PDB file of C-alpha atoms in Angstrom:
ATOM      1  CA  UNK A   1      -4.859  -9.025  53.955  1.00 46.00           C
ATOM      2  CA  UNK A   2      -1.835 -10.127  52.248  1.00 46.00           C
ATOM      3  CA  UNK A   3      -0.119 -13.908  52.191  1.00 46.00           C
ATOM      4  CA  UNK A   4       2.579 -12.187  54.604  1.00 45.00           C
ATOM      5  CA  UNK A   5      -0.003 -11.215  57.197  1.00 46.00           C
ATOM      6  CA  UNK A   6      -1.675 -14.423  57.253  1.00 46.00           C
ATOM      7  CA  UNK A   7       1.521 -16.331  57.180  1.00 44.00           C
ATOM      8  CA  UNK A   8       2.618 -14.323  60.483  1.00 47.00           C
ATOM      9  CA  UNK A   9      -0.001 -14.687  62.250  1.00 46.00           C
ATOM     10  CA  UNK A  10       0.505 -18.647  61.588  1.00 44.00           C
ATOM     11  CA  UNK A  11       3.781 -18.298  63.244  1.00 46.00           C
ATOM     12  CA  UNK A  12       2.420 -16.003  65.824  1.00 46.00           C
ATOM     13  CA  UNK A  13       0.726 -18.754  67.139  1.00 46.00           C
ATOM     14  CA  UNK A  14      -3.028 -17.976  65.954  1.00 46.00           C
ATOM     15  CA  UNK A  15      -5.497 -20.432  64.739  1.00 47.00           C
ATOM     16  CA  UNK A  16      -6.204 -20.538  60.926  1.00 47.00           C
ATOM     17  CA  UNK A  17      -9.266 -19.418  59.873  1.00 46.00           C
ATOM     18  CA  UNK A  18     -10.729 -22.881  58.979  1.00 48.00           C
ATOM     19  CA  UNK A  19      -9.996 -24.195  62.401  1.00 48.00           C
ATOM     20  CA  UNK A  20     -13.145 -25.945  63.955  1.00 49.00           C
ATOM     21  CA  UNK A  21     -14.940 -23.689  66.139  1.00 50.00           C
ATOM     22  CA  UNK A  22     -13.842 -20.166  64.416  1.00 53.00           C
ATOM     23  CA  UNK A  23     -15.312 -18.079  62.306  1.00 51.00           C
ATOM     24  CA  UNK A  24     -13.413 -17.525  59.315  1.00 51.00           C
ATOM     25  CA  UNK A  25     -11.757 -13.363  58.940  1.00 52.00           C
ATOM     26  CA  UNK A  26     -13.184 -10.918  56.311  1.00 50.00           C
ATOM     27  CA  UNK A  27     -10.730 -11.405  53.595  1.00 48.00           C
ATOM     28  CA  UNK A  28      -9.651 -14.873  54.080  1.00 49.00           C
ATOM     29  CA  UNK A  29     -10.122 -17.825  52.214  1.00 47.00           C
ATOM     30  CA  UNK A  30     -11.727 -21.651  53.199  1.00 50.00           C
ATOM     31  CA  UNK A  31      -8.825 -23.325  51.684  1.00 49.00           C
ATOM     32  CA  UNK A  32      -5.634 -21.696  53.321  1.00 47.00           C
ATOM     33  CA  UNK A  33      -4.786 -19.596  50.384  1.00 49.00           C
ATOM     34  CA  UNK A  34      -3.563 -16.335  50.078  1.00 52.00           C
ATOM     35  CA  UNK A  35      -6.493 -14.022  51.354  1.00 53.00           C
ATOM     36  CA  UNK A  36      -7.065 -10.113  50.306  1.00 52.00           C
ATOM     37  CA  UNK A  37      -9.405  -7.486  51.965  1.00 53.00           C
ATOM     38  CA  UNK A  38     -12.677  -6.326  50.335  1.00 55.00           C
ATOM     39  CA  UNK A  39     -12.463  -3.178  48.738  1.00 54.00           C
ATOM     40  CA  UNK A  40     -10.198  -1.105  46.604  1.00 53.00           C
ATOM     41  CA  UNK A  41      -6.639  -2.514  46.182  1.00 54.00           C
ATOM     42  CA  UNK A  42      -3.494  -1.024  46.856  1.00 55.00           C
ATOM     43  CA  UNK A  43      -1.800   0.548  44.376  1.00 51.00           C
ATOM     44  CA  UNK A  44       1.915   0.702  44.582  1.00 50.00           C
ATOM     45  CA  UNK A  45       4.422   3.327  42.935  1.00 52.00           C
ATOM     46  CA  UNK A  46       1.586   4.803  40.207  1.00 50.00           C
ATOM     47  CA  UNK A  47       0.603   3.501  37.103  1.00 50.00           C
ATOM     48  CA  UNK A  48       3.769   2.226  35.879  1.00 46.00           C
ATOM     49  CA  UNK A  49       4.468   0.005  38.995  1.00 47.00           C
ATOM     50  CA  UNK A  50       0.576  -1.193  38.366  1.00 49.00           C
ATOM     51  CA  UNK A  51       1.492  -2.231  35.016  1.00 48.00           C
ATOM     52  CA  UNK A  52       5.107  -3.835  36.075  1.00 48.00           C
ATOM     53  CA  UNK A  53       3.048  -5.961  38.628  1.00 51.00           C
ATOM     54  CA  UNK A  54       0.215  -6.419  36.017  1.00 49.00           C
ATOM     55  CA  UNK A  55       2.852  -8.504  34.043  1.00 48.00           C
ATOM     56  CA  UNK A  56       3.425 -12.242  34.300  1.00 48.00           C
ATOM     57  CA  UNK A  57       6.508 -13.034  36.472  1.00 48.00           C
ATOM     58  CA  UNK A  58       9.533 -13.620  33.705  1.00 47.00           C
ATOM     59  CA  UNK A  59       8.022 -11.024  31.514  1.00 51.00           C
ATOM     60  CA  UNK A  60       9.590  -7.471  31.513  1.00 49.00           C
ATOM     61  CA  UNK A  61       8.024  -6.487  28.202  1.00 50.00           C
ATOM     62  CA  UNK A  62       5.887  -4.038  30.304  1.00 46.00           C
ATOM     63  CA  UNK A  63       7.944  -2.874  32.938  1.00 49.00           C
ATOM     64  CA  UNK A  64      10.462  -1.924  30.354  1.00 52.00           C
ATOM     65  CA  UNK A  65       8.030   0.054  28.449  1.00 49.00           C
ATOM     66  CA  UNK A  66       6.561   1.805  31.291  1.00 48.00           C
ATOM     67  CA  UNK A  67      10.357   2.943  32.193  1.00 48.00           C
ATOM     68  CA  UNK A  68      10.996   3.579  28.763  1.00 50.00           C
ATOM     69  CA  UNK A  69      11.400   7.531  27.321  1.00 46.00           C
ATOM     70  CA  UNK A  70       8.130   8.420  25.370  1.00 47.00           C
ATOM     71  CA  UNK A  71      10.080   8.821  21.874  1.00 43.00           C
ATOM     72  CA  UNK A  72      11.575   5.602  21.727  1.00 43.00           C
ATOM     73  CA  UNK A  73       8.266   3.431  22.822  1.00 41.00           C
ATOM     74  CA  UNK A  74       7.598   1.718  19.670  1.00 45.00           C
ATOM     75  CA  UNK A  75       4.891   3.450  17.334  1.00 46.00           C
ATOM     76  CA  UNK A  76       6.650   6.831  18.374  1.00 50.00           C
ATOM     77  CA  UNK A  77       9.711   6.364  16.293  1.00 67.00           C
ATOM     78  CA  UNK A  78       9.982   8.855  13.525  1.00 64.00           C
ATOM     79  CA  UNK A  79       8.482   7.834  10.027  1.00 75.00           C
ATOM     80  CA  UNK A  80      10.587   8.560   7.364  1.00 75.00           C
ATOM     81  CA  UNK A  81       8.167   7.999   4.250  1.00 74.00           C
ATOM     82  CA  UNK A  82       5.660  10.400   6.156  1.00 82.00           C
ATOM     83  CA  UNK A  83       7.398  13.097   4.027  1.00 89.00           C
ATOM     84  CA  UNK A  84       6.043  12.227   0.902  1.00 91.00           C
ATOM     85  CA  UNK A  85       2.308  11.776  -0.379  1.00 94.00           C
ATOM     86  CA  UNK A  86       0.540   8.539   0.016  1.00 94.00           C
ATOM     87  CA  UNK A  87      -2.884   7.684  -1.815  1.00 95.00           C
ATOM     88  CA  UNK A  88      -4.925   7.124   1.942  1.00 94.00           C
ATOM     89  CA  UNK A  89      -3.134  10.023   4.352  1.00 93.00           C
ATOM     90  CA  UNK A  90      -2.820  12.518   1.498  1.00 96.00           C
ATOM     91  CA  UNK A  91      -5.144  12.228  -1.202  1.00 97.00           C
ATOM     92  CA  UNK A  92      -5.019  15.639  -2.632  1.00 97.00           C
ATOM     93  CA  UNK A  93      -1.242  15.889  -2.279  1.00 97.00           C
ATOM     94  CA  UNK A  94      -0.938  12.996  -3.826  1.00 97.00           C
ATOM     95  CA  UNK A  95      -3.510  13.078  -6.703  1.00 97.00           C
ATOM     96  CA  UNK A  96      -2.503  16.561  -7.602  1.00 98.00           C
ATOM     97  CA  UNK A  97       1.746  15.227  -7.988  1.00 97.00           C
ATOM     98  CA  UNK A  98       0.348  12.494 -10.308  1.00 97.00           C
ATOM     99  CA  UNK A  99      -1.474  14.997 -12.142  1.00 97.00           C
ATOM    100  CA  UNK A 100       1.803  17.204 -12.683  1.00 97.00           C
ATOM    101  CA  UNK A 101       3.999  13.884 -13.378  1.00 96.00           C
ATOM    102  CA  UNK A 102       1.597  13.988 -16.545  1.00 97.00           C
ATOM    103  CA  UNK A 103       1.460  17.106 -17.742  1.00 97.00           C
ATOM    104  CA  UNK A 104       5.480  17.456 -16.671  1.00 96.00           C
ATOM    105  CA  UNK A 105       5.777  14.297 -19.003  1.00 96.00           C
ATOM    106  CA  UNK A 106       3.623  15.457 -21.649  1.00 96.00           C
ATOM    107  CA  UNK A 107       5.337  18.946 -21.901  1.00 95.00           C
ATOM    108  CA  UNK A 108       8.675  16.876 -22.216  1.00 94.00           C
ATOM    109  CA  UNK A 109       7.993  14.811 -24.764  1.00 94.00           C
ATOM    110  CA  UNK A 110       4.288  15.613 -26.512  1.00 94.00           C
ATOM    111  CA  UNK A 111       4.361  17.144 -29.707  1.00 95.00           C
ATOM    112  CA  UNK A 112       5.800  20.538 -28.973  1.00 94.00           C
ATOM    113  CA  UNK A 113       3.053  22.823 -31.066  1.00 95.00           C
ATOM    114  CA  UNK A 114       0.309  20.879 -28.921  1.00 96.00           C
ATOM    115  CA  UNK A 115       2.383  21.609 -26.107  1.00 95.00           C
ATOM    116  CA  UNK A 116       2.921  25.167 -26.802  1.00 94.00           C
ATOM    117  CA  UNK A 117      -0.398  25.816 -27.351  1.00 95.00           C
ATOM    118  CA  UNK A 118      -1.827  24.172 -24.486  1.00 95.00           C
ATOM    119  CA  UNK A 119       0.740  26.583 -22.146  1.00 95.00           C
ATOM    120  CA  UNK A 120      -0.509  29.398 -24.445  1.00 94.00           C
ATOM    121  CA  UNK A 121      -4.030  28.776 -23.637  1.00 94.00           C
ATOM    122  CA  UNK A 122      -3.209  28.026 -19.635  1.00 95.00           C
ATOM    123  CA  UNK A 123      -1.486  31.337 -19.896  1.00 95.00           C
ATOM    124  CA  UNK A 124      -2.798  33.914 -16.969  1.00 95.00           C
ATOM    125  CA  UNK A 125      -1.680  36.675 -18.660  1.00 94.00           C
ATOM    126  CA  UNK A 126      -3.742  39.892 -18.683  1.00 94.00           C
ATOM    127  CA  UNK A 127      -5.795  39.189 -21.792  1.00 93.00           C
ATOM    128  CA  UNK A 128      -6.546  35.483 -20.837  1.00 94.00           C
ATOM    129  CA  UNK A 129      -7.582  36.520 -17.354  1.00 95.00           C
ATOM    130  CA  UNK A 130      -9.911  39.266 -18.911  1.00 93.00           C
ATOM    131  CA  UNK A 131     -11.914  36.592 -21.250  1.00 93.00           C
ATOM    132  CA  UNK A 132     -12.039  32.967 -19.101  1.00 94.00           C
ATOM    133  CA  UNK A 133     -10.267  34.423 -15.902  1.00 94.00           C
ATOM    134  CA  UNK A 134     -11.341  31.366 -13.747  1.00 96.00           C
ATOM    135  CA  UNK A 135     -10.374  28.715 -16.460  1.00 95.00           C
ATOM    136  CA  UNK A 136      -6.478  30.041 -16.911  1.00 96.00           C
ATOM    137  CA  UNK A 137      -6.593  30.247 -13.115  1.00 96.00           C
ATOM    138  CA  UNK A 138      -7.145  26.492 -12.493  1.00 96.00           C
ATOM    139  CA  UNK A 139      -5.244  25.190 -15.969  1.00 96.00           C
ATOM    140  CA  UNK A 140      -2.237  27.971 -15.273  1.00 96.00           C
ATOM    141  CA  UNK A 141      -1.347  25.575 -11.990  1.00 96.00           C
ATOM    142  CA  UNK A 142      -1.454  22.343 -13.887  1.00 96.00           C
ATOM    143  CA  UNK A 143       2.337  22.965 -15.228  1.00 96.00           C
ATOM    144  CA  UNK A 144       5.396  23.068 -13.330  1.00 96.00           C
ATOM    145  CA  UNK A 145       8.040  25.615 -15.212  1.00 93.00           C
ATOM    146  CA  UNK A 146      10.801  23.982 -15.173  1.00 89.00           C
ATOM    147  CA  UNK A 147       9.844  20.496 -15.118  1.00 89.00           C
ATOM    148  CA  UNK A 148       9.931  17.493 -12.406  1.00 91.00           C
ATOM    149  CA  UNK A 149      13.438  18.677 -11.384  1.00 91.00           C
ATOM    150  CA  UNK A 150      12.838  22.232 -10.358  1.00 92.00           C
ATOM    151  CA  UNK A 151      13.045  23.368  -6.719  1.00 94.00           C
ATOM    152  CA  UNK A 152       9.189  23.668  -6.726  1.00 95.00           C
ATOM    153  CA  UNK A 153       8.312  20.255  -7.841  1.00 96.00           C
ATOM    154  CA  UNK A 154      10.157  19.266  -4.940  1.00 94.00           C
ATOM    155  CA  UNK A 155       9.144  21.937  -2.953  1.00 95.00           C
ATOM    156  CA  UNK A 156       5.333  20.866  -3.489  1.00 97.00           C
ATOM    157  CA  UNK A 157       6.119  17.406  -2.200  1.00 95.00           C
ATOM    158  CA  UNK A 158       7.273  18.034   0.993  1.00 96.00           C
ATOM    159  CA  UNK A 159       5.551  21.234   1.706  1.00 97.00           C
ATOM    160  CA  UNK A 160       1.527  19.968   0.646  1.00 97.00           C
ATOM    161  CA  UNK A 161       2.499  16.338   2.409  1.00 97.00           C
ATOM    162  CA  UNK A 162       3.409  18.158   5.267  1.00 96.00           C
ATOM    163  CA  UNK A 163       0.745  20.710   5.154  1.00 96.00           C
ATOM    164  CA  UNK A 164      -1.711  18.357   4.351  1.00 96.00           C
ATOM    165  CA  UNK A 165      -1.217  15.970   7.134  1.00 94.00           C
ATOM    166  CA  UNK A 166      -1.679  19.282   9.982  1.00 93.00           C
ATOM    167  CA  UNK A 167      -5.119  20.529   7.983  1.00 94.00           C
ATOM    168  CA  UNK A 168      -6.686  17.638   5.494  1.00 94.00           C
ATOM    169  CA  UNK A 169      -6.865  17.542   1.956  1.00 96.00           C
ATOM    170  CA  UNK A 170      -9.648  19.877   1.380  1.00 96.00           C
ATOM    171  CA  UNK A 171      -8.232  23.020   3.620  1.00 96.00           C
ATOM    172  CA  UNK A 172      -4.493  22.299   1.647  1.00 97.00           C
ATOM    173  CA  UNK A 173      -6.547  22.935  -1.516  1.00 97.00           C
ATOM    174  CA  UNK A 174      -7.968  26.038  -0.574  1.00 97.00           C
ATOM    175  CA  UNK A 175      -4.527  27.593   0.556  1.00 97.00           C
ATOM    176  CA  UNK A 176      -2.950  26.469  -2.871  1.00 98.00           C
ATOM    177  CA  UNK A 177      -5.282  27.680  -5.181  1.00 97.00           C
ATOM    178  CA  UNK A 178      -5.923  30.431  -2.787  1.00 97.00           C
ATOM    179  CA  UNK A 179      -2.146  31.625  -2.532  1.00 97.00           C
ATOM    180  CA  UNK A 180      -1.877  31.100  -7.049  1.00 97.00           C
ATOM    181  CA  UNK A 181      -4.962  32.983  -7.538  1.00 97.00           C
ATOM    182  CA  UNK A 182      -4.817  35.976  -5.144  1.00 97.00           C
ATOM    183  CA  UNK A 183      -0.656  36.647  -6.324  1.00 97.00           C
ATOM    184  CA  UNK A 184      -1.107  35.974  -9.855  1.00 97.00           C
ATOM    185  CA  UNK A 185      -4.121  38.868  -9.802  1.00 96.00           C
ATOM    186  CA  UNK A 186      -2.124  41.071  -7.431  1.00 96.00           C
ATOM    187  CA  UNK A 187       0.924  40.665 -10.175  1.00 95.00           C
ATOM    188  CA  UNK A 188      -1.191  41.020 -13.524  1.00 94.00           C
ATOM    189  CA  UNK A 189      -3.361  43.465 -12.711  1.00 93.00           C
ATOM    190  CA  UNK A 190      -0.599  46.161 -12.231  1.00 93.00           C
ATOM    191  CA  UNK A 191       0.164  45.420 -16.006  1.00 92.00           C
ATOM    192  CA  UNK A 192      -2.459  45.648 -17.306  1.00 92.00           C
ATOM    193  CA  UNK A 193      -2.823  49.651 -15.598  1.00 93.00           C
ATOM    194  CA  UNK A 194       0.524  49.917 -16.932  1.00 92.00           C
ATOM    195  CA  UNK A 195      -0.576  49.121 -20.420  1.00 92.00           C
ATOM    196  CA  UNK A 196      -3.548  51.387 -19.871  1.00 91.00           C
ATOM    197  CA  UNK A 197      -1.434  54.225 -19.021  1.00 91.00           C
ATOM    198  CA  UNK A 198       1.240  53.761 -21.859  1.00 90.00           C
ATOM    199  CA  UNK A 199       4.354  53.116 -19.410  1.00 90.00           C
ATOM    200  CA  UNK A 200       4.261  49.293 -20.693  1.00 89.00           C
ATOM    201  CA  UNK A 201       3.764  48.228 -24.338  1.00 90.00           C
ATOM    202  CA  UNK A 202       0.297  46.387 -25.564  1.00 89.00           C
ATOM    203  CA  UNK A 203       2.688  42.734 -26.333  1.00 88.00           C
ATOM    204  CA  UNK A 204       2.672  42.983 -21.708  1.00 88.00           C
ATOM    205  CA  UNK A 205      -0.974  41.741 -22.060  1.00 90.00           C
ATOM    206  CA  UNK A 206       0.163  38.310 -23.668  1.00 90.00           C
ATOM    207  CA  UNK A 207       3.005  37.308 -21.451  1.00 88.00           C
ATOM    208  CA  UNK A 208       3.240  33.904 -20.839  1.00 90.00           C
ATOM    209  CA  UNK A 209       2.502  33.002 -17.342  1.00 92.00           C
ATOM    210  CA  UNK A 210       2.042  29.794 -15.868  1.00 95.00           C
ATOM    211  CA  UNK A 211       3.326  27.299 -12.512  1.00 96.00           C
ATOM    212  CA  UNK A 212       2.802  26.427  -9.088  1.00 97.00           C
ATOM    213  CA  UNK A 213       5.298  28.437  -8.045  1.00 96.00           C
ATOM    214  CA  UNK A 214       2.844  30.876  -5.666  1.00 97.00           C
ATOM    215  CA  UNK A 215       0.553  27.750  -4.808  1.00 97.00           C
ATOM    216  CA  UNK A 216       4.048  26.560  -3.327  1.00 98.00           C
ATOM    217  CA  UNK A 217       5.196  29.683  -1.743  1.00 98.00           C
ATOM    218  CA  UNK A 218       2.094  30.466  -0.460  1.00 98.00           C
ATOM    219  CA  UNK A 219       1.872  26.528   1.491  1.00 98.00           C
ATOM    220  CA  UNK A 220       5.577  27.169   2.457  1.00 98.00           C
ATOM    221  CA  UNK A 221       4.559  29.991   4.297  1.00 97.00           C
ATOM    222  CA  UNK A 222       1.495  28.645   5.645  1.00 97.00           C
ATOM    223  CA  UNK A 223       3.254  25.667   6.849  1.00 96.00           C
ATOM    224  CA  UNK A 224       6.226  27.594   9.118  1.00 96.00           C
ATOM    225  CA  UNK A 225       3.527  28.586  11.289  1.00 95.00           C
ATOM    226  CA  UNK A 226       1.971  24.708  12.401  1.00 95.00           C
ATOM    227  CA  UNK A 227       5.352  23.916  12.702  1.00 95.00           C
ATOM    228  CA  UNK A 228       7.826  24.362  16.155  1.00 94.00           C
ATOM    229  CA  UNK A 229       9.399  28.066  16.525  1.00 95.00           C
ATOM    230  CA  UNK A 230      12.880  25.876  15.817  1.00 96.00           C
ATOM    231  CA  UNK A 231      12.040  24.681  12.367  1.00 95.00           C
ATOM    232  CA  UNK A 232       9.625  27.710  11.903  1.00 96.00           C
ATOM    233  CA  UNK A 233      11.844  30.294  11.807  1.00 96.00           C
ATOM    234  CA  UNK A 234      14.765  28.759   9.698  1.00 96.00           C
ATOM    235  CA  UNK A 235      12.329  27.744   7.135  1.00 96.00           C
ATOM    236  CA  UNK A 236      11.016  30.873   6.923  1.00 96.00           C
ATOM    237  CA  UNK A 237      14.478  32.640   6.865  1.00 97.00           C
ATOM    238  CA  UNK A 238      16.120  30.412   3.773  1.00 96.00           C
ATOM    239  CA  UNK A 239      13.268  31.138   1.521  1.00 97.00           C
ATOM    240  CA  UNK A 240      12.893  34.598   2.179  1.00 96.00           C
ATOM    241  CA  UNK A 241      16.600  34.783   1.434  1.00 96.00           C
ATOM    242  CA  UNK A 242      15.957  33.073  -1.731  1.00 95.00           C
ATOM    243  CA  UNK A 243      12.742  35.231  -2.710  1.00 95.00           C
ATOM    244  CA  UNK A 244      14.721  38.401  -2.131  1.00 95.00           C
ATOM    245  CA  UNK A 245      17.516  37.186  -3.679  1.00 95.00           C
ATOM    246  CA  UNK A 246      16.097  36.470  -6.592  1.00 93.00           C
ATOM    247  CA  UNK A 247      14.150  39.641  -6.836  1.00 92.00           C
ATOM    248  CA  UNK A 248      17.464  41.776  -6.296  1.00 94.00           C
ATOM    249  CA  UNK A 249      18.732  39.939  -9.457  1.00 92.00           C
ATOM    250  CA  UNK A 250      15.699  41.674 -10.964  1.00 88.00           C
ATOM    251  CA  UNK A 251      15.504  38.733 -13.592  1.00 89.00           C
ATOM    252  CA  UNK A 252      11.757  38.448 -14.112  1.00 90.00           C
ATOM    253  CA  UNK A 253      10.800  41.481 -11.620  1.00 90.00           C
ATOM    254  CA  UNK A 254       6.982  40.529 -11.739  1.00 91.00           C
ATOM    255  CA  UNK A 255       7.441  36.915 -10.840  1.00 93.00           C
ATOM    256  CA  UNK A 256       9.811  37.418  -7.775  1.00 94.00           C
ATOM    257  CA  UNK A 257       7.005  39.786  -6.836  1.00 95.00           C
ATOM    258  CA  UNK A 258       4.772  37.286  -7.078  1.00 96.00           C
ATOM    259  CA  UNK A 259       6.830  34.368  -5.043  1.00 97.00           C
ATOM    260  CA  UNK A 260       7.259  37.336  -2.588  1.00 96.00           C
ATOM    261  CA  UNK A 261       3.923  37.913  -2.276  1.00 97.00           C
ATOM    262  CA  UNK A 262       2.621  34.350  -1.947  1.00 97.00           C
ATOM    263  CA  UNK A 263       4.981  33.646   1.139  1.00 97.00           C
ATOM    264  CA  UNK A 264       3.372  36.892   2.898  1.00 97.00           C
ATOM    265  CA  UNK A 265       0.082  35.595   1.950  1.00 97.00           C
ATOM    266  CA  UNK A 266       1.166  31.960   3.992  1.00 97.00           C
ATOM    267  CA  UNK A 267       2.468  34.275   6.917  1.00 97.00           C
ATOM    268  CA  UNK A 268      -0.970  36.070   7.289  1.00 97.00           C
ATOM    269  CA  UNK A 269      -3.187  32.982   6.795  1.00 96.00           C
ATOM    270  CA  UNK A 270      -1.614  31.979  10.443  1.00 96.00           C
ATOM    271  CA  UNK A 271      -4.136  32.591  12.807  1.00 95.00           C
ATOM    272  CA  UNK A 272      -6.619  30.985  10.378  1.00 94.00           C
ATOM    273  CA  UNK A 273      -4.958  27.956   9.871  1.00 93.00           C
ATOM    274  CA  UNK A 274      -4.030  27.522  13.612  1.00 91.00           C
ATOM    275  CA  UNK A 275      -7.905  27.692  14.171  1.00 90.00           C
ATOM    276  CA  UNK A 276      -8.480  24.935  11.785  1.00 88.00           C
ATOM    277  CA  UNK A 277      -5.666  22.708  13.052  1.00 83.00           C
ATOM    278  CA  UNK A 278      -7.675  22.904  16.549  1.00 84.00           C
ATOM    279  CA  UNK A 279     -11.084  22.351  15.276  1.00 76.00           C
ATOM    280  CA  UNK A 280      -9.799  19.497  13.047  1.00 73.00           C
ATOM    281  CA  UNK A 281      -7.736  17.772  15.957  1.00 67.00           C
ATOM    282  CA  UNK A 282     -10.644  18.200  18.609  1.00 63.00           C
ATOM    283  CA  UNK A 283     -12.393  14.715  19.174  1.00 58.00           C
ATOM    284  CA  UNK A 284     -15.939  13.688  18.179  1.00 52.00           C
ATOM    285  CA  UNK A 285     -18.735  13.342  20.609  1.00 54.00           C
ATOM    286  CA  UNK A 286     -19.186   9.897  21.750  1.00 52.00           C
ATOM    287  CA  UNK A 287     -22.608   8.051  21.578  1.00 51.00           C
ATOM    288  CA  UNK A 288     -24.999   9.070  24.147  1.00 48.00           C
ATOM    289  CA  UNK A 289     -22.588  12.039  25.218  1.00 48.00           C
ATOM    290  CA  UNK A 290     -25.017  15.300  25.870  1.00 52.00           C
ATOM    291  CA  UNK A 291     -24.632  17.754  23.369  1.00 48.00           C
ATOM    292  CA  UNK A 292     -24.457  21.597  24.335  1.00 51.00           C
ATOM    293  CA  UNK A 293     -27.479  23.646  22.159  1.00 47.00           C
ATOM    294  CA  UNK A 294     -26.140  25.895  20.168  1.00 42.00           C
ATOM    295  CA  UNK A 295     -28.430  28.717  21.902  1.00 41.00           C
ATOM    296  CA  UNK A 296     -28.238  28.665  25.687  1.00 43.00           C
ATOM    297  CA  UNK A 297     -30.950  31.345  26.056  1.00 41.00           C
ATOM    298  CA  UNK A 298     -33.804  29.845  23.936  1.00 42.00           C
ATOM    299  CA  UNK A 299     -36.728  28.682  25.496  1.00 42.00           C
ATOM    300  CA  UNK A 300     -39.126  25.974  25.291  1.00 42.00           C
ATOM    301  CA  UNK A 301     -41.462  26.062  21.889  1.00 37.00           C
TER     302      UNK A 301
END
């Protein structure tokens, strides 16, 4: 019973419920204060009048949160610096850029026969791939063509961060390397048939090859599909343009191949990636929380 029933029956003309001679209501209290029934209370206008009325008196705080959009409670707001790498949310992402800042740095201004034969050596051309193919595979994507100011450098910034932060460090690693392995193999192995059947000549086998170029590609295109059909489908759209573009100008045929490739590669890693964006967003077990066996049909041992 609220203060407002007991109050009216005061003016009503009934006895309190500490008169002498009465037996005190359910509800009520010995000392004239506000009384309330046993059981579950009442709950007025959902959850966000519960927590307006859970607040103290002069305190809005609450009721203005609870009438508040979603997107501009605060802790919603939109992150800027998410965008780039950090040490604790993307390790990989961000140990691999320092990594490149090196070798980018190095490659600038080490001494330039060192340098040249270091690139020689990371080469995956045909006839470095044929003697230490997994070596040139991992050192080829250790160099960024074009230095810290090419479109890719930049590229692998926002692209890994971004990819990283939907699958973890570990699955962003394996659609990298992934992507540069299976496009520079799909892209050097036609050489070196070409070679074998005399329509290129023998100097093909020691072209110098080396990037992330198709790591990047092939995260760009794995990335349009975690993201909304409204930023999916532009992203995919201006780099296709550029890919094709750039192929048309039939510049350096077998690379634009290659970028080509890598993109289709990110495209048809979709349904994979989707499935390990659920798995990795599902939440733990709690402690004490029964566990389903694995094998509903087995039997006691």
């Amino acid at each position: 019973m609220s203060w407002l029933g007991t109050a009216d029956r005061t003016h009503a003309g009934c006895a309190p419920a500490d008169a002498p001679g009465r037996t005190p209501e359910p509800g009520t209290v010995q000392d004239g204060g506000p009384g309330l029934l046993p059981g579950i209370p009442r709950q007025r206008g959902g959850r966000a009048a519960a927590a307006g009325d859970a607040a103290a008196p002069g305190d809005t705080t609450v009721r203005e949160a609870a009438a508040r959009p979603r997107a501009t409670v605060p802790g919603m707001r939109w992150r800027p610096w998410r965008l780039l790498p950090t040490p604790v949310g993307t390790p990989f992402t961000f140990g691999f850029a320092v990594l490149l800042v090196a070798t980018s740095l190095f490659a600038e201004y080490g001494d330039p026969d060192l340098v040249s034969d270091l690139l020689q050596g990371s080469s995956t051309d045909v006839a470095h791939l044929a003697r230490s193919p997994l070596m040139v595979l991992v050192a080829s994507a250790l160099w960024i063509a074009g230095g810290m100011t090419s479109a890719y450098a930049l590229g692998f910034l926002f692209v890994l961060t971004a990819l990283e932060r939907r699958l973890g460090g570990l699955r962003t690693a394996a659609v990298f390397f992934g992507g540069h392995a299976v496009a520079t193999l799909a892209t050097e192995l036609p050489v070196a048939f070409s070679v074998a059947a005399g329509r290129l000549p023998e100097t093909s086998l020691h072209r110098l090859d080396y990037g992330i170029s198709f790591g990047v590609m092939t995260c760009t295109g794995a990335l349009a599909g975690l993201l909304p059909a409204w930023l999916r489908w532009p992203l995919l759209a201006g780099v296709g343009y550029l890919a094709v573009t750039d192929l048309l100008a039939y510049a350096d045929p077998m690379t634009d191949w290659g970028h080509l490739l890598s993109l289709t590669l990110g495209v048809a890693a979709w349904p994979l990636l989707r499935h390990w964006r659920t798995h990795r967003a599902r939440p733990a077990p709690l402690l004490g929380e029964p566990v389903r066996p694995a094998l509903q049909g087995a039997g006691p041992t």
